[in-house]
Amino acid sequence: MNMQPTAVLAPPAPKRMSEMQLPIVMMRDILLKTIFRKTVETVSEIAEAICLPVTVAQELVDMARTQKLLEATGTLNANNGNEMGYQLTDAGKARALDALSQSEYFGAMPVPLEVYREQVKRQSIRNIQVTRDQLVKAMGHLVLPDSLLGHLGPAVSAGRSILMYGPPGNGKSSISNGIRDALGDNVYVPRAIEYSGQVITVYDPIVHTAIEQEPEDPTQLRRRARFDSRYVMCARPTVITGGELSLSMLDLVYNPTARTYQAPLQLKSTGGIFIIDDLGRQAEPPQAIINRWIVPLEEGKDILGLQSGEKFEVPFDTLVIFSTNFHPNEIFDQAALRRIFFKIKIDGPNQENFLKIFAMVARKKGVPLDEKALVHLLKVKYPTIDNIYANYQPVFLIDQMIAICEFEGIPYQMSPELIDRAWANMFVKDEKIVK
């Protein structure tokens, strides 16, 4: 029986420096670089800047003081709970500048890759169980046959790969977005992860939608550790790519100036959905794109490479949705198709559903229905294209009629004449152009 999604277990905050599982030198250098770049002074300010509990930040400060890289300013700041202020010594400034020449990264302490793996398991997309009611609610704005929802539901709940195919303009992209909306819960996205001493930034405001948290009092030593603040609580991420997708976008991106890496799209979509729309329109052939996904789809892990050539594994926990207007047999071999878990054909609507969509769009856009115009559309125009209906056509035709009415300075309306004028813009006549 399908169950409602349970709350994702939050990543626990480290209680002491020994729990960080990061190289000591890396933590110290990030501390010094952050103080240098952000001019934070008190331990509470430092803790907030490096996204660690105050107790752990205090340990780092004490270590830096022991190494004579930090010193107390000898003043208490009344605006910050009478906390002691700290500043870099000359040796600390020199070390910060040297560290910045090796890597410009500062701010939030990264999460070790091995620690992040555990959080991925806690919030796996495969833990999601979507009910029919959830799917219907998320796609309530779409007119879909019940049989289609019956195919989509198990596919989403399984958290496995989905191939949606069929003629263009029938809502494959809208259905993909509806699947995203049906998930509904939140996950924790690391600001950055660490592997082999390298920093890989993951959190991306363009991809991730952060969930606002109630502010805490930074002056309190006993702060509410709701979760490790090196993570950002976000809605389950959705990455959507189309014809612009290239295989290079699935590799780590190295910034030679900052000397840090940026996570590829599939790593940013961990715990969520990766939608590859318009498959077959990319520069690379579809077979090459699907070949890149074989290991991740089968083994739940991906292989990335550093500038040094070193390869390493990262979790692959993403619901991949391929959407194409081509028949799968035209663009894939059988080995590739076997590795895509669900194949769902998205057909155009029948006449009854077409009329439902047409009426719904007309009502939403304020265009009154006209019986003569509808009869003309169904009996005169559609037979010319063998009565093949598509979900995009009602919106297209009604928008065309609205544009004509606005140009002519008449109230919104529909008529056989307006239908003819709108129809003329929906298709291009197959003819030779004399040059």
Coordinates of C-alpha atoms in Angstrom, one line a residue:
M1 CA 0.0 0.0 0.0
N2 CA 1.3 3.5 -0.8
M3 CA 2.3 5.6 2.2
Q4 CA 2.6 9.3 2.6
P5 CA 6.1 10.6 2.5
T6 CA 7.7 10.7 5.9
A7 CA 9.8 13.6 7.1
V8 CA 13.4 13.5 6.0
L9 CA 15.9 13.0 8.8
A10 CA 18.0 16.1 9.1
P11 CA 21.8 16.0 9.1
P12 CA 23.1 16.2 12.7
A13 CA 25.4 19.1 13.5
P14 CA 28.9 18.2 14.6
K15 CA 29.4 18.7 18.4
R16 CA 33.2 18.9 18.3
M17 CA 36.1 19.4 15.9
S18 CA 37.0 15.7 16.0
E19 CA 33.6 14.9 14.4
M20 CA 34.2 17.0 11.4
Q21 CA 36.2 14.4 9.4
L22 CA 38.0 17.2 7.5
P23 CA 41.7 17.8 7.3
I24 CA 42.8 20.0 10.2
V25 CA 44.8 22.3 7.9
M26 CA 41.8 22.8 5.6
M27 CA 39.6 23.8 8.5
R28 CA 42.1 26.1 9.9
D29 CA 42.8 27.8 6.5
I30 CA 39.1 28.2 5.8
L31 CA 38.7 29.8 9.2
L32 CA 41.6 32.3 8.5
K33 CA 40.4 33.0 4.9
T34 CA 36.9 33.7 6.1
I35 CA 38.0 36.1 8.9
F36 CA 40.2 37.8 6.4
R37 CA 37.6 38.2 3.7
K38 CA 34.5 38.8 5.8
T39 CA 36.1 40.7 8.7
V40 CA 34.2 38.8 11.4
E41 CA 35.4 39.2 14.9
T42 CA 33.4 37.4 17.6
V43 CA 33.1 33.6 17.8
S44 CA 29.4 33.8 17.1
E45 CA 30.0 35.8 14.0
I46 CA 32.7 33.4 12.9
A47 CA 30.4 30.4 13.6
E48 CA 27.7 31.8 11.4
A49 CA 30.2 32.6 8.6
I50 CA 31.6 29.1 8.5
C51 CA 28.3 27.4 9.3
L52 CA 29.4 25.6 12.4
P53 CA 28.1 25.4 16.0
V54 CA 29.7 28.0 18.3
T55 CA 31.4 25.3 20.3
V56 CA 33.2 23.9 17.2
A57 CA 34.1 27.4 16.0
Q58 CA 35.5 28.1 19.5
E59 CA 37.8 25.0 19.2
L60 CA 39.0 26.2 15.8
V61 CA 39.7 29.7 17.2
D62 CA 41.5 28.3 20.2
M63 CA 43.7 26.2 17.9
A64 CA 44.5 29.2 15.7
R65 CA 45.4 31.2 18.8
T66 CA 47.7 28.4 20.0
Q67 CA 49.5 28.6 16.6
K68 CA 49.7 32.4 17.0
L69 CA 47.6 33.0 13.9
L70 CA 44.8 34.7 15.9
E71 CA 44.8 37.0 18.8
A72 CA 42.2 38.5 21.2
T73 CA 41.5 42.2 20.7
G74 CA 41.1 42.6 24.4
T75 CA 37.7 44.3 24.0
L76 CA 34.2 43.1 24.7
N77 CA 31.4 44.0 22.2
A78 CA 28.2 44.9 24.0
N79 CA 26.2 44.5 20.8
N80 CA 27.2 40.8 20.6
G81 CA 26.6 39.6 24.1
N82 CA 29.8 41.0 25.5
E83 CA 31.8 38.5 23.4
M84 CA 35.6 38.8 23.1
G85 CA 36.8 39.9 19.7
Y86 CA 39.5 38.3 17.7
Q87 CA 41.7 39.4 14.8
L88 CA 44.4 37.9 12.6
T89 CA 48.0 38.3 13.6
D90 CA 50.6 39.3 11.1
A91 CA 51.4 35.6 10.8
G92 CA 47.7 34.8 10.4
K93 CA 47.3 37.4 7.6
A94 CA 50.3 35.9 5.8
R95 CA 48.9 32.4 6.2
A96 CA 45.4 33.6 5.0
L97 CA 46.9 35.2 1.9
D98 CA 49.0 32.0 1.2
A99 CA 45.9 29.9 1.6
L100 CA 43.9 32.2 -0.7
S101 CA 46.5 31.8 -3.4
Q102 CA 45.9 28.0 -3.3
S103 CA 42.1 28.2 -3.1
E104 CA 39.8 31.2 -3.0
Y105 CA 37.2 29.2 -1.2
F106 CA 36.0 30.6 2.2
G107 CA 32.8 30.6 4.2
A108 CA 30.9 27.4 5.0
M109 CA 33.0 24.4 5.9
P110 CA 32.5 21.7 3.3
V111 CA 30.8 18.4 4.2
P112 CA 33.1 15.3 3.6
L113 CA 31.9 13.2 0.7
E114 CA 31.5 10.2 3.0
V115 CA 29.4 12.1 5.4
Y116 CA 27.2 13.4 2.6
R117 CA 26.6 9.8 1.3
E118 CA 24.8 9.1 4.6
Q119 CA 22.6 12.1 4.2
V120 CA 21.7 11.0 0.6
K121 CA 20.5 7.7 2.0
R122 CA 18.3 9.5 4.6
Q123 CA 16.6 11.5 1.9
S124 CA 16.7 9.2 -1.1
I125 CA 14.3 9.8 -3.9
R126 CA 13.5 6.1 -3.7
N127 CA 12.0 6.6 -0.2
I128 CA 9.2 8.6 -1.8
Q129 CA 5.8 7.0 -2.2
V130 CA 3.4 9.1 -4.2
T131 CA -0.3 8.3 -4.0
R132 CA -2.8 8.7 -6.8
D133 CA -4.4 11.7 -5.0
Q134 CA -1.1 13.5 -4.8
L135 CA -0.4 13.0 -8.5
V136 CA -3.9 14.1 -9.4
K137 CA -3.6 17.2 -7.2
A138 CA -0.2 18.1 -8.7
M139 CA -1.6 17.7 -12.2
G140 CA -5.1 19.1 -11.7
H141 CA -4.5 21.7 -14.3
L142 CA -4.0 19.1 -17.0
V143 CA -6.6 17.0 -18.7
L144 CA -5.1 13.4 -18.7
P145 CA -6.6 10.0 -19.1
D146 CA -6.8 7.9 -15.9
S147 CA -4.8 5.2 -17.5
L148 CA -1.8 7.6 -17.9
L149 CA -1.8 8.4 -14.2
G150 CA -1.9 4.6 -13.5
H151 CA 1.4 4.3 -15.4
L152 CA 3.0 7.4 -14.0
G153 CA 2.3 6.7 -10.3
P154 CA 4.3 3.5 -10.0
A155 CA 7.1 5.0 -12.0
V156 CA 7.5 8.0 -9.7
S157 CA 7.2 5.9 -6.5
A158 CA 9.9 3.6 -7.8
G159 CA 12.3 6.5 -8.2
R160 CA 13.6 4.9 -11.3
S161 CA 14.3 6.3 -14.8
I162 CA 11.3 7.2 -17.0
L163 CA 11.1 7.6 -20.8
M164 CA 8.1 9.6 -22.0
Y165 CA 7.6 9.6 -25.8
G166 CA 5.0 10.7 -28.3
P167 CA 4.1 13.4 -30.7
P168 CA 5.1 17.0 -29.9
G169 CA 2.9 19.4 -28.1
N170 CA 1.0 16.9 -25.8
G171 CA 2.3 17.9 -22.4
K172 CA 5.3 15.8 -21.8
S173 CA 7.1 18.8 -20.2
S174 CA 4.0 19.8 -18.2
I175 CA 3.7 16.2 -16.9
S176 CA 7.4 16.2 -15.9
N177 CA 6.8 19.4 -13.9
G178 CA 3.7 17.9 -12.4
I179 CA 5.7 14.9 -11.2
R180 CA 8.1 17.4 -9.5
D181 CA 5.2 19.2 -7.8
A182 CA 3.8 15.9 -6.5
L183 CA 7.0 15.1 -4.4
G184 CA 6.2 17.8 -2.0
D185 CA 8.8 17.4 0.7
N186 CA 12.2 18.9 1.5
V187 CA 15.8 17.7 1.5
Y188 CA 19.1 19.0 2.7
V189 CA 21.6 20.3 0.1
P190 CA 25.2 20.8 1.2
R191 CA 26.7 24.2 0.4
A192 CA 29.9 22.4 -0.5
I193 CA 31.4 18.9 -0.2
E194 CA 35.0 17.9 0.2
Y195 CA 36.9 15.1 -1.5
S196 CA 40.7 14.5 -1.3
G197 CA 41.2 18.0 0.0
Q198 CA 39.3 19.6 -2.9
V199 CA 36.1 21.7 -2.5
I200 CA 33.1 21.1 -4.7
T201 CA 30.3 23.6 -4.4
V202 CA 26.8 22.0 -4.6
Y203 CA 24.2 24.4 -3.4
D204 CA 23.0 26.6 -6.3
P205 CA 20.3 29.2 -5.9
I206 CA 19.4 28.8 -9.6
V207 CA 18.6 25.1 -9.1
H208 CA 17.7 24.9 -5.5
T209 CA 14.7 26.5 -3.7
A210 CA 15.7 27.2 -0.1
I211 CA 13.1 26.9 2.6
E212 CA 13.2 29.9 4.9
Q213 CA 14.1 29.2 8.5
E214 CA 13.3 31.1 11.6
P215 CA 16.3 33.2 12.6
E216 CA 18.2 32.3 15.7
D217 CA 20.0 34.5 18.2
P218 CA 23.7 34.2 17.2
T219 CA 24.8 35.5 20.7
Q220 CA 23.5 32.4 22.5
L221 CA 26.1 29.8 23.1
R222 CA 23.4 27.1 23.2
R223 CA 21.9 27.6 19.8
R224 CA 19.1 25.3 18.6
A225 CA 20.9 22.8 16.5
R226 CA 18.0 21.9 14.3
F227 CA 20.3 20.5 11.6
D228 CA 23.9 21.0 10.4
S229 CA 23.9 24.5 9.0
R230 CA 26.5 23.5 6.4
Y231 CA 23.4 22.3 4.6
V232 CA 20.5 24.3 3.2
M233 CA 17.0 23.0 3.6
C234 CA 15.4 23.0 0.1
A235 CA 12.5 21.7 -1.9
R236 CA 13.5 18.5 -3.7
P237 CA 15.5 19.9 -6.6
T238 CA 14.5 19.8 -10.2
V239 CA 17.0 20.3 -13.1
I240 CA 15.5 20.8 -16.5
T241 CA 17.7 20.7 -19.7
G242 CA 16.7 20.6 -23.3
G243 CA 18.5 20.9 -26.6
E244 CA 21.3 22.8 -24.9
L245 CA 22.5 19.7 -22.9
S246 CA 26.0 18.6 -23.7
L247 CA 28.0 15.7 -22.2
S248 CA 30.5 18.3 -20.7
M249 CA 27.7 19.6 -18.5
L250 CA 27.7 16.3 -16.7
D251 CA 31.3 16.7 -15.6
L252 CA 32.8 18.7 -12.7
V253 CA 33.4 22.3 -13.6
Y254 CA 36.8 23.6 -12.5
N255 CA 37.3 27.2 -11.8
P256 CA 41.0 27.9 -12.3
T257 CA 40.8 31.3 -10.6
A258 CA 39.1 30.2 -7.4
R259 CA 40.7 26.7 -7.7
T260 CA 37.5 25.1 -6.7
Y261 CA 35.0 22.8 -8.5
Q262 CA 31.3 23.2 -9.2
A263 CA 29.1 20.1 -9.0
P264 CA 27.6 18.9 -12.3
L265 CA 23.9 19.1 -12.9
Q266 CA 23.1 15.5 -11.9
L267 CA 24.9 16.0 -8.6
K268 CA 22.9 19.2 -7.9
S269 CA 19.7 17.3 -8.6
T270 CA 20.5 14.6 -6.0
G271 CA 17.3 13.7 -4.1
G272 CA 15.2 15.2 -6.8
I273 CA 14.4 15.1 -10.6
F274 CA 16.6 15.5 -13.6
I275 CA 14.4 16.2 -16.7
I276 CA 16.1 15.8 -20.1
D277 CA 13.5 17.4 -22.4
D278 CA 13.5 17.3 -26.2
L279 CA 15.9 14.3 -26.3
G280 CA 17.2 14.0 -29.8
R281 CA 17.6 17.7 -30.3
Q282 CA 21.0 17.9 -28.6
A283 CA 24.3 18.2 -30.4
E284 CA 25.3 14.7 -29.2
P285 CA 23.3 11.8 -30.5
P286 CA 20.7 10.4 -28.0
Q287 CA 22.6 7.1 -27.8
A288 CA 25.7 8.9 -26.6
I289 CA 23.7 10.7 -24.0
I290 CA 22.0 7.6 -22.7
N291 CA 25.4 5.8 -22.6
R292 CA 26.6 8.4 -20.2
W293 CA 23.8 7.4 -17.8
I294 CA 24.2 3.7 -17.9
V295 CA 26.4 3.3 -14.8
P296 CA 24.4 5.8 -12.7
L297 CA 21.1 4.4 -13.7
E298 CA 22.1 0.8 -13.0
E299 CA 24.4 1.2 -10.0
G300 CA 23.2 4.3 -8.2
K301 CA 26.6 5.9 -8.4
D302 CA 28.4 8.3 -10.8
I303 CA 32.0 8.6 -11.7
L304 CA 33.6 12.1 -11.7
G305 CA 37.1 13.2 -12.4
L306 CA 39.4 15.9 -10.9
Q307 CA 41.9 18.1 -12.9
S308 CA 44.6 15.7 -11.7
G309 CA 42.9 12.8 -13.6
E310 CA 41.8 11.1 -10.4
K311 CA 38.4 9.4 -10.6
F312 CA 36.0 9.0 -7.7
E313 CA 32.5 7.9 -7.0
V314 CA 29.6 10.1 -5.9
P315 CA 26.0 9.1 -5.0
F316 CA 23.5 9.1 -7.9
D317 CA 20.1 9.4 -6.4
T318 CA 18.0 11.1 -9.0
L319 CA 14.7 10.4 -10.8
V320 CA 15.8 10.8 -14.4
I321 CA 13.0 11.6 -16.9
F322 CA 13.8 11.5 -20.6
S323 CA 11.3 13.2 -22.9
T324 CA 11.3 12.8 -26.6
N325 CA 9.2 13.4 -29.7
F326 CA 10.9 10.5 -31.5
H327 CA 9.9 6.8 -31.3
P328 CA 12.4 5.1 -28.9
N329 CA 13.4 2.5 -31.5
E330 CA 14.6 5.4 -33.8
I331 CA 17.1 6.8 -31.4
F332 CA 18.1 4.0 -29.0
D333 CA 19.3 0.4 -29.3
Q334 CA 17.7 -2.3 -27.2
A335 CA 20.5 -2.4 -24.7
A336 CA 19.9 1.3 -23.9
L337 CA 16.1 0.9 -23.7
R338 CA 16.5 -2.0 -21.3
R339 CA 18.2 0.3 -18.9
I340 CA 15.3 2.7 -18.8
F341 CA 12.9 1.3 -16.2
F342 CA 9.6 2.8 -17.4
K343 CA 8.6 3.7 -21.0
I344 CA 5.3 5.7 -21.2
K345 CA 3.7 6.8 -24.4
I346 CA 2.1 10.2 -24.2
D347 CA -0.6 10.5 -27.0
G348 CA -2.6 13.4 -28.0
P349 CA -6.1 13.8 -26.6
N350 CA -9.2 12.3 -28.1
Q351 CA -12.0 14.7 -29.3
E352 CA -13.8 14.7 -25.9
N353 CA -10.6 15.6 -23.9
F354 CA -9.7 18.2 -26.6
L355 CA -13.0 20.0 -26.1
K356 CA -12.5 19.9 -22.3
I357 CA -9.1 21.5 -22.7
F358 CA -10.4 24.0 -25.3
A359 CA -13.3 25.1 -23.0
M360 CA -11.0 25.3 -19.9
V361 CA -8.5 27.5 -21.7
A362 CA -11.2 29.7 -23.2
R363 CA -12.8 30.2 -19.8
K364 CA -9.4 31.0 -18.2
K365 CA -8.6 33.6 -20.9
G366 CA -12.0 35.2 -21.0
V367 CA -13.1 34.1 -24.5
P368 CA -16.8 33.1 -24.7
L369 CA -17.4 29.8 -26.5
D370 CA -19.3 29.8 -29.8
E371 CA -21.1 26.7 -31.0
K372 CA -20.7 27.6 -34.7
A373 CA -17.0 28.2 -34.3
L374 CA -16.5 24.9 -32.5
V375 CA -18.5 23.0 -35.2
H376 CA -16.5 24.7 -37.9
L377 CA -13.2 23.7 -36.1
L378 CA -14.2 20.1 -35.6
K379 CA -16.0 19.4 -38.9
V380 CA -14.0 21.6 -41.3
K381 CA -10.5 22.2 -40.0
Y382 CA -9.5 19.1 -38.2
P383 CA -10.5 16.7 -41.0
T384 CA -7.7 18.4 -43.0
I385 CA -5.1 16.9 -40.6
D386 CA -6.8 13.5 -40.2
N387 CA -8.5 14.6 -36.9
I388 CA -5.2 14.5 -35.0
Y389 CA -5.5 16.5 -31.8
A390 CA -2.7 17.9 -29.6
N391 CA -2.8 19.4 -26.2
Y392 CA -1.0 22.6 -27.3
Q393 CA -3.5 23.5 -30.0
P394 CA -6.3 25.0 -27.8
V395 CA -3.9 27.5 -26.2
F396 CA -2.4 28.3 -29.6
L397 CA -5.8 28.9 -31.3
I398 CA -7.3 30.9 -28.5
D399 CA -4.2 33.1 -28.1
Q400 CA -4.3 33.7 -31.9
M401 CA -8.0 34.8 -31.7
I402 CA -7.2 37.1 -28.7
A403 CA -4.4 38.7 -30.7
I404 CA -6.7 39.3 -33.7
C405 CA -9.5 40.7 -31.5
E406 CA -7.1 43.1 -29.8
F407 CA -5.7 44.2 -33.2
E408 CA -9.2 44.7 -34.6
G409 CA -10.3 46.5 -31.5
I410 CA -13.3 44.2 -30.9
P411 CA -14.3 42.3 -27.7
Y412 CA -12.8 38.8 -27.2
Q413 CA -14.9 36.3 -29.2
M414 CA -14.7 33.3 -31.5
S415 CA -16.2 32.7 -34.9
P416 CA -15.6 30.5 -37.9
E417 CA -13.7 33.4 -39.5
L418 CA -11.5 33.9 -36.5
I419 CA -10.9 30.1 -36.3
D420 CA -9.7 30.2 -40.0
R421 CA -7.4 33.1 -39.3
A422 CA -6.0 31.4 -36.2
W423 CA -5.6 28.0 -37.9
A424 CA -3.6 29.6 -40.7
N425 CA -0.8 30.4 -38.2
M426 CA -0.7 26.9 -36.6
F427 CA 0.8 25.1 -39.6
V428 CA 3.2 26.0 -42.4
K429 CA 2.1 24.9 -45.9
D430 CA 4.4 22.3 -47.4
E431 CA 5.6 24.1 -50.6
K432 CA 8.7 25.0 -52.5
I433 CA 9.9 28.5 -52.3
V434 CA 11.3 29.9 -55.6
K435 CA 14.6 31.7 -55.0

